[in-house]
Amino acid sequence: MSRVARAKVVIIGSGPAGYTAAIYAARAMLEPVLIQGIQPGGQLTITTDVENYPGFAHVIQGPWLMEQMLKQAEHVGTRLVSDHVNKAVLSHRPFEISCDSGDRYLADAIIIATGAQARWLDLASEQKFKGYGVSACATCDGFFYRGKNVIVIGGGNTAVEEALFLTNFATRVTLVHRRVRLRAEKILQDRLFAHPNIKVMWNREVAQFVAGGEPEGLVGVDLRDTVSGVIERLDTEGAFVAIGHSPATELFRGHLDLDGDGYIRVEEGTTRTSVPGVFACGDVMDKIYRQAVTAAGTGCMAALDAEKFLAEADFEAAPQAALQHA
Ligand code: NAP
């Protein structure tokens, strides 16, 4: 049976942006409802070491950091909901949000903090081995490659961090990059180049993942030289794709202005989207910085923008009500 709840602010997403928005909204007495989504805590829950989030003198763990944010959001009065939003009607206020459980929320303001997901190469052979040799998460799957040879594809921070992390398990890690320069921060590059078990192959892209063995599994990758076009095979039992992320904006396509890459457009210097009363923060609107701390910063901005919107809006913001049976 579906239930309907009224809220001043509904926050969709539970990464650093969503939790920070919740902390600020709750402290502004907006009684926010935060719908956590399929991966509560977001991308940091599949990260290990975090050493660039300010406030911690020593390395902390991503899942621990997200647990602290969750507890803080809850402590100041956020109502956390374990559910996944499958529809958002933004054409009238209150906005309507529907969840997989059948529950619906009527909200005077919405803060979108749905983040971004790992991108794939979109090769047919990749599809075949996803979860069985080809992964987009070293933290999740690295353990399965103890004593094996693996490759990491990509040249950004994620690829380099994954390569370094995989040395905890794999015998040999090969980073495959399509150019001759990495995007990753200098400090990470230095660690990568200094590691005795990591080799970098420049100017290479994956032509296909190769099957073999009995039972059949991943046994190699065919790599194309991006300069000469020559294809050569590299034996590997595991491949980690780390080529960036795509924003989770499918729900809002056609309802909010998105840019050419699918990120939510916001008014410069604010978190205001093309629909008044709908705000966006974190990786779903930021394709430049994409850090936990910048996501948290824009989460704070979104809560302050929502607070201002509700204070100035020409309607009485409804008090949060318990779920009512429809
Ligand atoms: P990214 O910085 O966008 O890098 C993506 C990499 O994948 C690039 O090197 C790109 O190559 C390569 N690539 C893209 N499409 C490809 C394709 N089809 N085939 C082969 N290679 C492809 O993504 P990211 O590393 O996931 O990082 C995302 C953001 O999160 C960044 O802002 C990063 O700084 C941040 N981040 C920060 C940390 C940290 O602070 N510790 C950790 C992880 C991520 P090109 O270079 O040739 O374009």
mmCIF file of C-alpha atoms and ligand atoms in Angstrom:
data_model
loop_
_atom_site.group_PDB
_atom_site.id
_atom_site.type_symbol
_atom_site.label_atom_id
_atom_site.label_comp_id
_atom_site.label_asym_id
_atom_site.label_seq_id
_atom_site.Cartn_x
_atom_site.Cartn_y
_atom_site.Cartn_z
ATOM 1 C CA MET A 1 0.000 0.000 0.000
ATOM 2 C CA SER A 2 1.480 3.336 -0.996
ATOM 3 C CA ARG A 3 1.943 6.086 1.582
ATOM 4 C CA VAL A 4 2.251 9.826 1.085
ATOM 5 C CA ALA A 5 4.295 12.229 3.218
ATOM 6 C CA ARG A 6 4.570 16.012 3.107
ATOM 7 C CA ALA A 7 7.973 17.659 3.605
ATOM 8 C CA LYS A 8 9.473 21.108 3.355
ATOM 9 C CA VAL A 9 12.664 19.739 1.840
ATOM 10 C CA VAL A 10 13.411 16.364 0.315
ATOM 11 C CA ILE A 11 17.068 15.562 -0.364
ATOM 12 C CA ILE A 12 17.756 12.858 -2.927
ATOM 13 C CA GLY A 13 21.132 11.164 -2.473
ATOM 14 C CA SER A 14 23.431 10.292 0.412
ATOM 15 C CA GLY A 15 26.981 11.240 -0.537
ATOM 16 C CA PRO A 16 28.878 14.139 1.072
ATOM 17 C CA ALA A 17 26.641 16.633 -0.802
ATOM 18 C CA GLY A 18 23.368 15.074 0.375
ATOM 19 C CA TYR A 19 24.426 14.617 4.007
ATOM 20 C CA THR A 20 25.856 18.121 4.243
ATOM 21 C CA ALA A 21 22.662 19.587 2.745
ATOM 22 C CA ALA A 22 20.731 17.581 5.347
ATOM 23 C CA ILE A 23 22.866 18.838 8.250
ATOM 24 C CA TYR A 24 22.349 22.464 7.243
ATOM 25 C CA ALA A 25 18.650 22.037 6.392
ATOM 26 C CA ALA A 26 17.954 20.274 9.689
ATOM 27 C CA ARG A 27 19.735 22.986 11.672
ATOM 28 C CA ALA A 28 17.593 25.546 9.815
ATOM 29 C CA MET A 29 14.527 23.706 11.189
ATOM 30 C CA LEU A 30 13.455 22.561 7.726
ATOM 31 C CA GLU A 31 12.946 18.972 8.959
ATOM 32 C CA PRO A 32 14.516 17.443 5.833
ATOM 33 C CA VAL A 33 13.747 13.994 4.532
ATOM 34 C CA LEU A 34 16.804 12.383 2.931
ATOM 35 C CA ILE A 35 16.211 9.485 0.556
ATOM 36 C CA GLN A 36 19.422 7.476 0.526
ATOM 37 C CA GLY A 37 19.236 5.625 -2.807
ATOM 38 C CA ILE A 38 20.711 2.302 -3.864
ATOM 39 C CA GLN A 39 24.246 2.996 -2.605
ATOM 40 C CA PRO A 40 23.888 4.755 0.769
ATOM 41 C CA GLY A 41 26.973 6.881 1.354
ATOM 42 C CA GLY A 42 27.774 7.121 -2.356
ATOM 43 C CA GLN A 43 31.159 6.709 -4.001
ATOM 44 C CA LEU A 44 33.168 7.140 -0.797
ATOM 45 C CA THR A 45 31.778 3.876 0.509
ATOM 46 C CA ILE A 46 33.787 2.082 -2.199
ATOM 47 C CA THR A 47 36.951 4.051 -1.462
ATOM 48 C CA THR A 48 39.571 3.100 1.076
ATOM 49 C CA ASP A 49 42.109 5.699 2.191
ATOM 50 C CA VAL A 50 41.016 9.337 2.316
ATOM 51 C CA GLU A 51 43.793 11.769 3.101
ATOM 52 C CA ASN A 52 42.526 15.022 1.592
ATOM 53 C CA TYR A 53 39.322 15.603 3.557
ATOM 54 C CA PRO A 54 40.205 18.423 5.950
ATOM 55 C CA GLY A 55 40.048 17.952 9.677
ATOM 56 C CA PHE A 56 41.880 14.648 10.000
ATOM 57 C CA ALA A 57 45.596 14.538 10.659
ATOM 58 C CA HIS A 58 45.798 10.847 9.724
ATOM 59 C CA VAL A 59 44.441 8.800 6.845
ATOM 60 C CA ILE A 60 40.788 7.921 7.318
ATOM 61 C CA GLN A 61 38.583 5.410 5.533
ATOM 62 C CA GLY A 62 35.845 6.452 3.086
ATOM 63 C CA PRO A 63 33.088 4.250 4.588
ATOM 64 C CA TRP A 64 33.917 5.534 8.085
ATOM 65 C CA LEU A 65 33.707 9.163 6.916
ATOM 66 C CA MET A 66 30.294 8.551 5.380
ATOM 67 C CA GLU A 67 29.083 6.832 8.542
ATOM 68 C CA GLN A 68 30.072 9.917 10.531
ATOM 69 C CA MET A 69 28.193 12.183 8.099
ATOM 70 C CA LEU A 70 25.115 9.959 8.315
ATOM 71 C CA LYS A 71 25.178 10.014 12.121
ATOM 72 C CA GLN A 72 25.638 13.776 12.172
ATOM 73 C CA ALA A 73 22.730 14.314 9.751
ATOM 74 C CA GLU A 74 20.532 12.044 11.860
ATOM 75 C CA HIS A 75 21.660 13.636 15.133
ATOM 76 C CA VAL A 76 20.562 17.109 14.044
ATOM 77 C CA GLY A 77 17.120 15.914 12.978
ATOM 78 C CA THR A 78 17.209 14.550 9.428
ATOM 79 C CA ARG A 79 14.727 11.821 8.644
ATOM 80 C CA LEU A 80 16.708 9.189 6.734
ATOM 81 C CA VAL A 81 14.750 7.005 4.356
ATOM 82 C CA SER A 82 16.156 3.804 2.902
ATOM 83 C CA ASP A 83 14.509 3.894 -0.508
ATOM 84 C CA HIS A 84 15.219 4.729 -4.152
ATOM 85 C CA VAL A 85 13.520 7.502 -6.109
ATOM 86 C CA ASN A 86 12.135 6.345 -9.466
ATOM 87 C CA LYS A 87 10.099 9.409 -10.493
ATOM 88 C CA ALA A 88 10.148 13.125 -9.793
ATOM 89 C CA VAL A 89 7.369 15.457 -10.964
ATOM 90 C CA LEU A 90 8.779 18.967 -10.976
ATOM 91 C CA SER A 91 6.121 20.744 -13.048
ATOM 92 C CA HIS A 92 4.120 21.962 -10.042
ATOM 93 C CA ARG A 93 4.536 22.581 -6.324
ATOM 94 C CA PRO A 94 4.517 20.733 -4.103
ATOM 95 C CA PHE A 95 6.857 18.589 -6.167
ATOM 96 C CA GLU A 96 6.087 14.878 -6.187
ATOM 97 C CA ILE A 97 8.675 12.195 -5.605
ATOM 98 C CA SER A 98 7.894 8.491 -5.986
ATOM 99 C CA CYS A 99 10.022 5.689 -4.578
ATOM 100 C CA ASP A 100 10.500 1.995 -5.362
ATOM 101 C CA SER A 101 8.644 1.059 -2.147
ATOM 102 C CA GLY A 102 5.546 2.824 -3.492
ATOM 103 C CA ASP A 103 5.896 5.671 -0.973
ATOM 104 C CA ARG A 104 5.509 9.221 -2.317
ATOM 105 C CA TYR A 105 6.706 12.551 -0.966
ATOM 106 C CA LEU A 106 5.213 15.987 -1.598
ATOM 107 C CA ALA A 107 7.984 18.553 -1.188
ATOM 108 C CA ASP A 108 8.122 22.343 -1.236
ATOM 109 C CA ALA A 109 11.770 22.202 -2.202
ATOM 110 C CA ILE A 110 14.023 19.448 -3.519
ATOM 111 C CA ILE A 111 17.787 19.119 -3.262
ATOM 112 C CA ILE A 112 19.268 16.757 -5.822
ATOM 113 C CA ALA A 113 22.499 15.094 -4.716
ATOM 114 C CA THR A 114 22.396 11.923 -6.784
ATOM 115 C CA GLY A 115 26.102 12.005 -7.648
ATOM 116 C CA ALA A 116 27.758 10.170 -10.492
ATOM 117 C CA GLN A 117 28.480 6.586 -11.491
ATOM 118 C CA ALA A 118 31.533 4.926 -12.972
ATOM 119 C CA ARG A 119 31.718 4.946 -16.754
ATOM 120 C CA TRP A 120 32.380 1.873 -18.865
ATOM 121 C CA LEU A 121 34.140 1.408 -22.186
ATOM 122 C CA ASP A 122 30.947 0.063 -23.786
ATOM 123 C CA LEU A 123 32.586 -2.874 -25.546
ATOM 124 C CA ALA A 124 30.529 -6.033 -26.095
ATOM 125 C CA SER A 125 33.314 -8.119 -24.512
ATOM 126 C CA GLU A 126 33.275 -5.806 -21.465
ATOM 127 C CA GLN A 127 29.569 -6.484 -21.013
ATOM 128 C CA LYS A 128 30.241 -10.223 -21.090
ATOM 129 C CA PHE A 129 32.823 -10.095 -18.286
ATOM 130 C CA LYS A 130 31.316 -7.398 -16.059
ATOM 131 C CA GLY A 131 31.568 -8.739 -12.526
ATOM 132 C CA TYR A 132 33.540 -11.793 -13.779
ATOM 133 C CA GLY A 133 36.941 -10.347 -14.588
ATOM 134 C CA VAL A 134 36.062 -6.786 -15.547
ATOM 135 C CA SER A 135 35.236 -4.400 -12.710
ATOM 136 C CA ALA A 136 34.895 -0.657 -12.093
ATOM 137 C CA CYS A 137 35.739 -0.902 -8.392
ATOM 138 C CA ALA A 138 39.104 -2.116 -7.103
ATOM 139 C CA THR A 139 37.996 -1.656 -3.502
ATOM 140 C CA CYS A 140 35.052 -3.982 -4.077
ATOM 141 C CA ASP A 141 36.732 -6.637 -6.200
ATOM 142 C CA GLY A 142 40.513 -6.305 -5.715
ATOM 143 C CA PHE A 143 40.600 -9.084 -3.143
ATOM 144 C CA PHE A 144 39.665 -11.657 -5.815
ATOM 145 C CA TYR A 145 42.933 -10.997 -7.649
ATOM 146 C CA ARG A 146 45.382 -12.071 -4.999
ATOM 147 C CA GLY A 147 48.568 -13.300 -6.706
ATOM 148 C CA LYS A 148 47.273 -12.491 -10.201
ATOM 149 C CA ASN A 149 48.085 -10.065 -12.994
ATOM 150 C CA VAL A 150 45.616 -7.227 -13.482
ATOM 151 C CA ILE A 151 45.296 -4.120 -15.596
ATOM 152 C CA VAL A 152 43.756 -0.734 -14.830
ATOM 153 C CA ILE A 153 42.452 1.415 -17.677
ATOM 154 C CA GLY A 154 42.507 5.216 -17.339
ATOM 155 C CA GLY A 155 44.819 8.084 -16.466
ATOM 156 C CA GLY A 156 43.007 10.094 -13.791
ATOM 157 C CA ASN A 157 43.159 10.048 -10.000
ATOM 158 C CA THR A 158 40.783 7.107 -9.822
ATOM 159 C CA ALA A 159 42.894 4.940 -12.145
ATOM 160 C CA VAL A 160 46.113 5.696 -10.280
ATOM 161 C CA GLU A 161 44.535 5.148 -6.856
ATOM 162 C CA GLU A 162 43.050 1.861 -8.046
ATOM 163 C CA ALA A 163 46.403 0.727 -9.464
ATOM 164 C CA LEU A 164 48.145 1.505 -6.160
ATOM 165 C CA PHE A 165 45.422 -0.193 -4.141
ATOM 166 C CA LEU A 166 45.564 -3.317 -6.312
ATOM 167 C CA THR A 167 49.247 -3.828 -5.467
ATOM 168 C CA ASN A 168 47.968 -5.028 -2.077
ATOM 169 C CA PHE A 169 46.676 -8.136 -3.845
ATOM 170 C CA ALA A 170 47.952 -8.520 -7.388
ATOM 171 C CA THR A 171 51.454 -9.659 -8.344
ATOM 172 C CA ARG A 172 51.642 -7.268 -11.276
ATOM 173 C CA VAL A 173 49.519 -4.215 -12.091
ATOM 174 C CA THR A 174 49.631 -2.642 -15.547
ATOM 175 C CA LEU A 175 48.136 0.799 -16.013
ATOM 176 C CA VAL A 176 46.907 1.242 -19.583
ATOM 177 C CA HIS A 177 46.417 4.810 -20.741
ATOM 178 C CA ARG A 178 45.405 6.165 -24.128
ATOM 179 C CA ARG A 179 47.867 9.087 -24.062
ATOM 180 C CA VAL A 180 51.402 9.703 -22.751
ATOM 181 C CA ARG A 181 50.401 11.951 -19.870
ATOM 182 C CA LEU A 182 48.316 11.228 -16.797
ATOM 183 C CA ARG A 183 45.655 13.543 -15.441
ATOM 184 C CA ALA A 184 46.216 12.322 -11.889
ATOM 185 C CA GLU A 185 47.691 14.593 -9.203
ATOM 186 C CA LYS A 186 51.478 14.759 -9.060
ATOM 187 C CA ILE A 187 51.684 13.113 -5.628
ATOM 188 C CA LEU A 188 49.758 10.090 -6.926
ATOM 189 C CA GLN A 189 51.821 9.922 -10.115
ATOM 190 C CA ASP A 190 55.027 9.902 -8.061
ATOM 191 C CA ARG A 191 53.756 6.987 -6.001
ATOM 192 C CA LEU A 192 52.683 5.137 -9.128
ATOM 193 C CA PHE A 193 55.994 5.536 -10.963
ATOM 194 C CA ALA A 194 57.956 4.586 -7.842
ATOM 195 C CA HIS A 195 56.058 1.343 -7.272
ATOM 196 C CA PRO A 196 58.087 -1.712 -8.330
ATOM 197 C CA ASN A 197 55.021 -3.816 -9.189
ATOM 198 C CA ILE A 198 53.301 -1.279 -11.436
ATOM 199 C CA LYS A 199 54.048 -0.880 -15.108
ATOM 200 C CA VAL A 200 52.498 1.811 -17.316
ATOM 201 C CA MET A 201 51.625 1.212 -20.965
ATOM 202 C CA TRP A 202 51.200 4.499 -22.813
ATOM 203 C CA ASN A 203 49.192 5.185 -25.960
ATOM 204 C CA ARG A 204 47.081 2.059 -25.604
ATOM 205 C CA GLU A 205 43.359 1.483 -25.635
ATOM 206 C CA VAL A 206 41.372 -1.701 -25.139
ATOM 207 C CA ALA A 207 40.216 -3.226 -28.427
ATOM 208 C CA GLN A 208 38.571 -6.170 -26.676
ATOM 209 C CA PHE A 209 38.621 -8.346 -23.573
ATOM 210 C CA VAL A 210 39.659 -11.907 -24.400
ATOM 211 C CA ALA A 211 37.951 -15.066 -23.153
ATOM 212 C CA GLY A 212 39.611 -18.398 -22.561
ATOM 213 C CA GLY A 213 40.179 -21.264 -20.150
ATOM 214 C CA GLU A 214 37.843 -23.839 -18.698
ATOM 215 C CA PRO A 215 35.549 -22.691 -17.118
ATOM 216 C CA GLU A 216 35.703 -19.708 -19.433
ATOM 217 C CA GLY A 217 37.039 -16.495 -17.955
ATOM 218 C CA LEU A 218 39.053 -13.421 -18.776
ATOM 219 C CA VAL A 219 42.557 -14.373 -19.919
ATOM 220 C CA GLY A 220 43.748 -11.209 -21.612
ATOM 221 C CA VAL A 221 43.103 -7.929 -23.345
ATOM 222 C CA ASP A 222 43.823 -6.915 -26.903
ATOM 223 C CA LEU A 223 45.409 -3.472 -26.727
ATOM 224 C CA ARG A 224 45.482 -1.135 -29.700
ATOM 225 C CA ASP A 225 48.407 1.254 -30.029
ATOM 226 C CA THR A 226 46.693 4.639 -30.463
ATOM 227 C CA VAL A 227 49.573 5.877 -32.655
ATOM 228 C CA SER A 228 50.399 2.905 -34.896
ATOM 229 C CA GLY A 229 47.055 1.099 -34.703
ATOM 230 C CA VAL A 230 48.878 -2.194 -34.019
ATOM 231 C CA ILE A 231 47.014 -4.609 -31.736
ATOM 232 C CA GLU A 232 48.867 -6.790 -29.235
ATOM 233 C CA ARG A 233 47.622 -9.153 -26.562
ATOM 234 C CA LEU A 234 48.422 -8.763 -22.873
ATOM 235 C CA ASP A 235 47.697 -11.667 -20.529
ATOM 236 C CA THR A 236 45.609 -10.619 -17.548
ATOM 237 C CA GLU A 237 43.040 -12.187 -15.260
ATOM 238 C CA GLY A 238 41.412 -8.995 -14.103
ATOM 239 C CA ALA A 239 40.684 -5.594 -15.662
ATOM 240 C CA PHE A 240 39.603 -2.488 -13.794
ATOM 241 C CA VAL A 241 37.958 0.252 -15.826
ATOM 242 C CA ALA A 242 38.615 3.689 -14.268
ATOM 243 C CA ILE A 243 37.750 6.167 -17.009
ATOM 244 C CA GLY A 244 35.665 8.708 -15.123
ATOM 245 C CA HIS A 245 32.064 9.075 -14.143
ATOM 246 C CA SER A 246 28.661 9.997 -15.567
ATOM 247 C CA PRO A 247 26.150 12.066 -13.586
ATOM 248 C CA ALA A 248 23.053 10.271 -12.285
ATOM 249 C CA THR A 249 20.512 12.533 -13.968
ATOM 250 C CA GLU A 250 18.270 10.127 -15.909
ATOM 251 C CA LEU A 251 15.333 10.959 -13.621
ATOM 252 C CA PHE A 252 15.525 14.632 -14.480
ATOM 253 C CA ARG A 253 16.077 14.503 -18.250
ATOM 254 C CA GLY A 254 13.390 16.626 -19.882
ATOM 255 C CA HIS A 255 12.475 18.235 -16.541
ATOM 256 C CA LEU A 256 15.618 20.212 -15.727
ATOM 257 C CA ASP A 257 18.198 21.897 -17.950
ATOM 258 C CA LEU A 258 21.186 19.570 -18.363
ATOM 259 C CA ASP A 259 24.438 20.349 -20.146
ATOM 260 C CA GLY A 260 25.808 18.364 -23.087
ATOM 261 C CA ASP A 261 27.409 15.801 -20.745
ATOM 262 C CA GLY A 262 24.206 15.301 -18.756
ATOM 263 C CA TYR A 263 25.175 17.373 -15.683
ATOM 264 C CA ILE A 264 22.467 19.557 -14.108
ATOM 265 C CA ARG A 265 22.930 23.198 -15.024
ATOM 266 C CA VAL A 266 22.837 25.627 -12.102
ATOM 267 C CA GLU A 267 22.892 29.405 -12.031
ATOM 268 C CA GLU A 268 26.474 30.523 -11.631
ATOM 269 C CA GLY A 269 27.526 30.874 -8.006
ATOM 270 C CA THR A 270 24.381 29.123 -6.717
ATOM 271 C CA THR A 271 22.787 25.668 -6.668
ATOM 272 C CA ARG A 272 19.566 26.886 -8.319
ATOM 273 C CA THR A 273 18.451 24.723 -11.247
ATOM 274 C CA SER A 274 16.140 25.732 -14.098
ATOM 275 C CA VAL A 275 13.106 24.953 -11.879
ATOM 276 C CA PRO A 276 12.599 27.329 -8.927
ATOM 277 C CA GLY A 277 12.626 25.342 -5.690
ATOM 278 C CA VAL A 278 14.838 22.577 -7.099
ATOM 279 C CA PHE A 279 18.519 22.709 -6.171
ATOM 280 C CA ALA A 280 21.463 20.540 -7.210
ATOM 281 C CA CYS A 281 24.760 19.879 -5.439
ATOM 282 C CA GLY A 282 27.785 17.606 -5.620
ATOM 283 C CA ASP A 283 28.951 15.502 -8.567
ATOM 284 C CA VAL A 284 25.568 15.693 -10.287
ATOM 285 C CA MET A 285 26.239 19.355 -11.122
ATOM 286 C CA ASP A 286 30.025 19.602 -10.864
ATOM 287 C CA LYS A 287 32.203 18.080 -13.542
ATOM 288 C CA ILE A 288 35.294 20.083 -12.701
ATOM 289 C CA TYR A 289 36.257 19.622 -9.048
ATOM 290 C CA ARG A 290 34.349 16.462 -7.997
ATOM 291 C CA GLN A 291 35.939 16.173 -4.567
ATOM 292 C CA ALA A 292 34.251 15.049 -1.356
ATOM 293 C CA VAL A 293 34.948 18.435 0.177
ATOM 294 C CA THR A 294 33.587 20.418 -2.787
ATOM 295 C CA ALA A 295 30.507 18.183 -2.846
ATOM 296 C CA ALA A 296 30.019 18.918 0.856
ATOM 297 C CA GLY A 297 30.489 22.632 0.144
ATOM 298 C CA THR A 298 27.828 22.707 -2.549
ATOM 299 C CA GLY A 299 25.557 20.627 -0.284
ATOM 300 C CA CYS A 300 25.799 23.417 2.256
ATOM 301 C CA MET A 301 25.026 25.977 -0.479
ATOM 302 C CA ALA A 302 21.967 23.999 -1.608
ATOM 303 C CA ALA A 303 20.519 23.933 1.911
ATOM 304 C CA LEU A 304 21.076 27.691 2.292
ATOM 305 C CA ASP A 305 19.548 28.329 -1.159
ATOM 306 C CA ALA A 306 16.546 26.150 -0.274
ATOM 307 C CA GLU A 307 16.111 27.913 3.060
ATOM 308 C CA LYS A 308 16.101 31.307 1.313
ATOM 309 C CA PHE A 309 13.682 30.045 -1.337
ATOM 310 C CA LEU A 310 11.246 28.728 1.261
ATOM 311 C CA ALA A 311 11.456 31.910 3.316
ATOM 312 C CA GLU A 312 10.643 34.035 0.273
ATOM 313 C CA ALA A 313 8.131 31.688 -1.391
ATOM 314 C CA ASP A 314 4.539 32.833 -1.532
ATOM 315 C CA PHE A 315 3.163 29.705 0.102
ATOM 316 C CA GLU A 316 3.108 28.358 3.618
ATOM 317 C CA ALA A 317 5.720 25.647 3.850
ATOM 318 C CA ALA A 318 3.897 22.621 5.161
ATOM 319 C CA PRO A 319 5.128 20.949 8.337
ATOM 320 C CA GLN A 320 6.576 17.510 7.893
ATOM 321 C CA ALA A 321 3.943 14.869 8.449
ATOM 322 C CA ALA A 322 4.280 11.193 9.123
ATOM 323 C CA LEU A 323 3.574 8.931 6.186
ATOM 324 C CA GLN A 324 -0.177 8.746 5.558
ATOM 325 C CA HIS A 325 -1.779 5.830 3.750
ATOM 326 C CA ALA A 326 -3.032 7.062 0.374
HETATM 327 P P1 NAP B 1 38.919 11.721 -14.826
HETATM 328 O O1 NAP B 1 39.802 12.622 -14.052
HETATM 329 O O2 NAP B 1 37.869 12.270 -15.728
HETATM 330 O O3 NAP B 1 39.886 10.778 -15.682
HETATM 331 C C1 NAP B 1 39.366 9.841 -16.567
HETATM 332 C C2 NAP B 1 40.538 9.164 -17.270
HETATM 333 O O4 NAP B 1 40.020 8.132 -18.086
HETATM 334 C C3 NAP B 1 41.319 10.127 -18.158
HETATM 335 O O5 NAP B 1 42.695 9.869 -18.020
HETATM 336 C C4 NAP B 1 40.826 9.787 -19.557
HETATM 337 O O6 NAP B 1 41.811 9.892 -20.531
HETATM 338 C C5 NAP B 1 40.483 8.325 -19.426
HETATM 339 N N1 NAP B 1 39.392 7.948 -20.328
HETATM 340 C C6 NAP B 1 38.179 8.534 -20.464
HETATM 341 N N2 NAP B 1 37.447 7.886 -21.372
HETATM 342 C C7 NAP B 1 38.212 6.877 -21.838
HETATM 343 C C8 NAP B 1 38.026 5.850 -22.790
HETATM 344 N N3 NAP B 1 36.858 5.710 -23.453
HETATM 345 N N4 NAP B 1 39.031 4.983 -23.011
HETATM 346 C C9 NAP B 1 40.195 5.082 -22.348
HETATM 347 N N5 NAP B 1 40.450 6.041 -21.416
HETATM 348 C C10 NAP B 1 39.471 6.908 -21.171
HETATM 349 O O7 NAP B 1 38.117 10.679 -13.895
HETATM 350 P P2 NAP B 1 38.487 10.106 -12.442
HETATM 351 O O8 NAP B 1 39.878 9.639 -12.388
HETATM 352 O O9 NAP B 1 37.419 9.117 -12.130
HETATM 353 O O10 NAP B 1 38.352 11.351 -11.504
HETATM 354 C C11 NAP B 1 37.107 12.051 -11.464
HETATM 355 C C12 NAP B 1 37.235 13.218 -10.512
HETATM 356 O O11 NAP B 1 37.310 12.723 -9.189
HETATM 357 C C13 NAP B 1 38.476 14.066 -10.763
HETATM 358 O O12 NAP B 1 38.149 15.419 -10.568
HETATM 359 C C14 NAP B 1 39.427 13.589 -9.719
HETATM 360 O O13 NAP B 1 40.355 14.589 -9.321
HETATM 361 C C15 NAP B 1 38.478 13.224 -8.587
HETATM 362 N N6 NAP B 1 39.097 12.218 -7.734
HETATM 363 C C16 NAP B 1 39.859 12.653 -6.701
HETATM 364 C C17 NAP B 1 40.502 11.752 -5.878
HETATM 365 C C18 NAP B 1 41.360 12.273 -4.769
HETATM 366 O O14 NAP B 1 41.359 13.469 -4.538
HETATM 367 N N7 NAP B 1 42.099 11.447 -4.072
HETATM 368 C C19 NAP B 1 40.350 10.385 -6.109
HETATM 369 C C20 NAP B 1 39.573 9.956 -7.170
HETATM 370 C C21 NAP B 1 38.954 10.889 -7.990
HETATM 371 P P3 NAP B 1 42.367 11.323 -21.006
HETATM 372 O O15 NAP B 1 43.299 11.786 -19.926
HETATM 373 O O16 NAP B 1 43.076 11.012 -22.280
HETATM 374 O O17 NAP B 1 41.180 12.194 -21.201
#
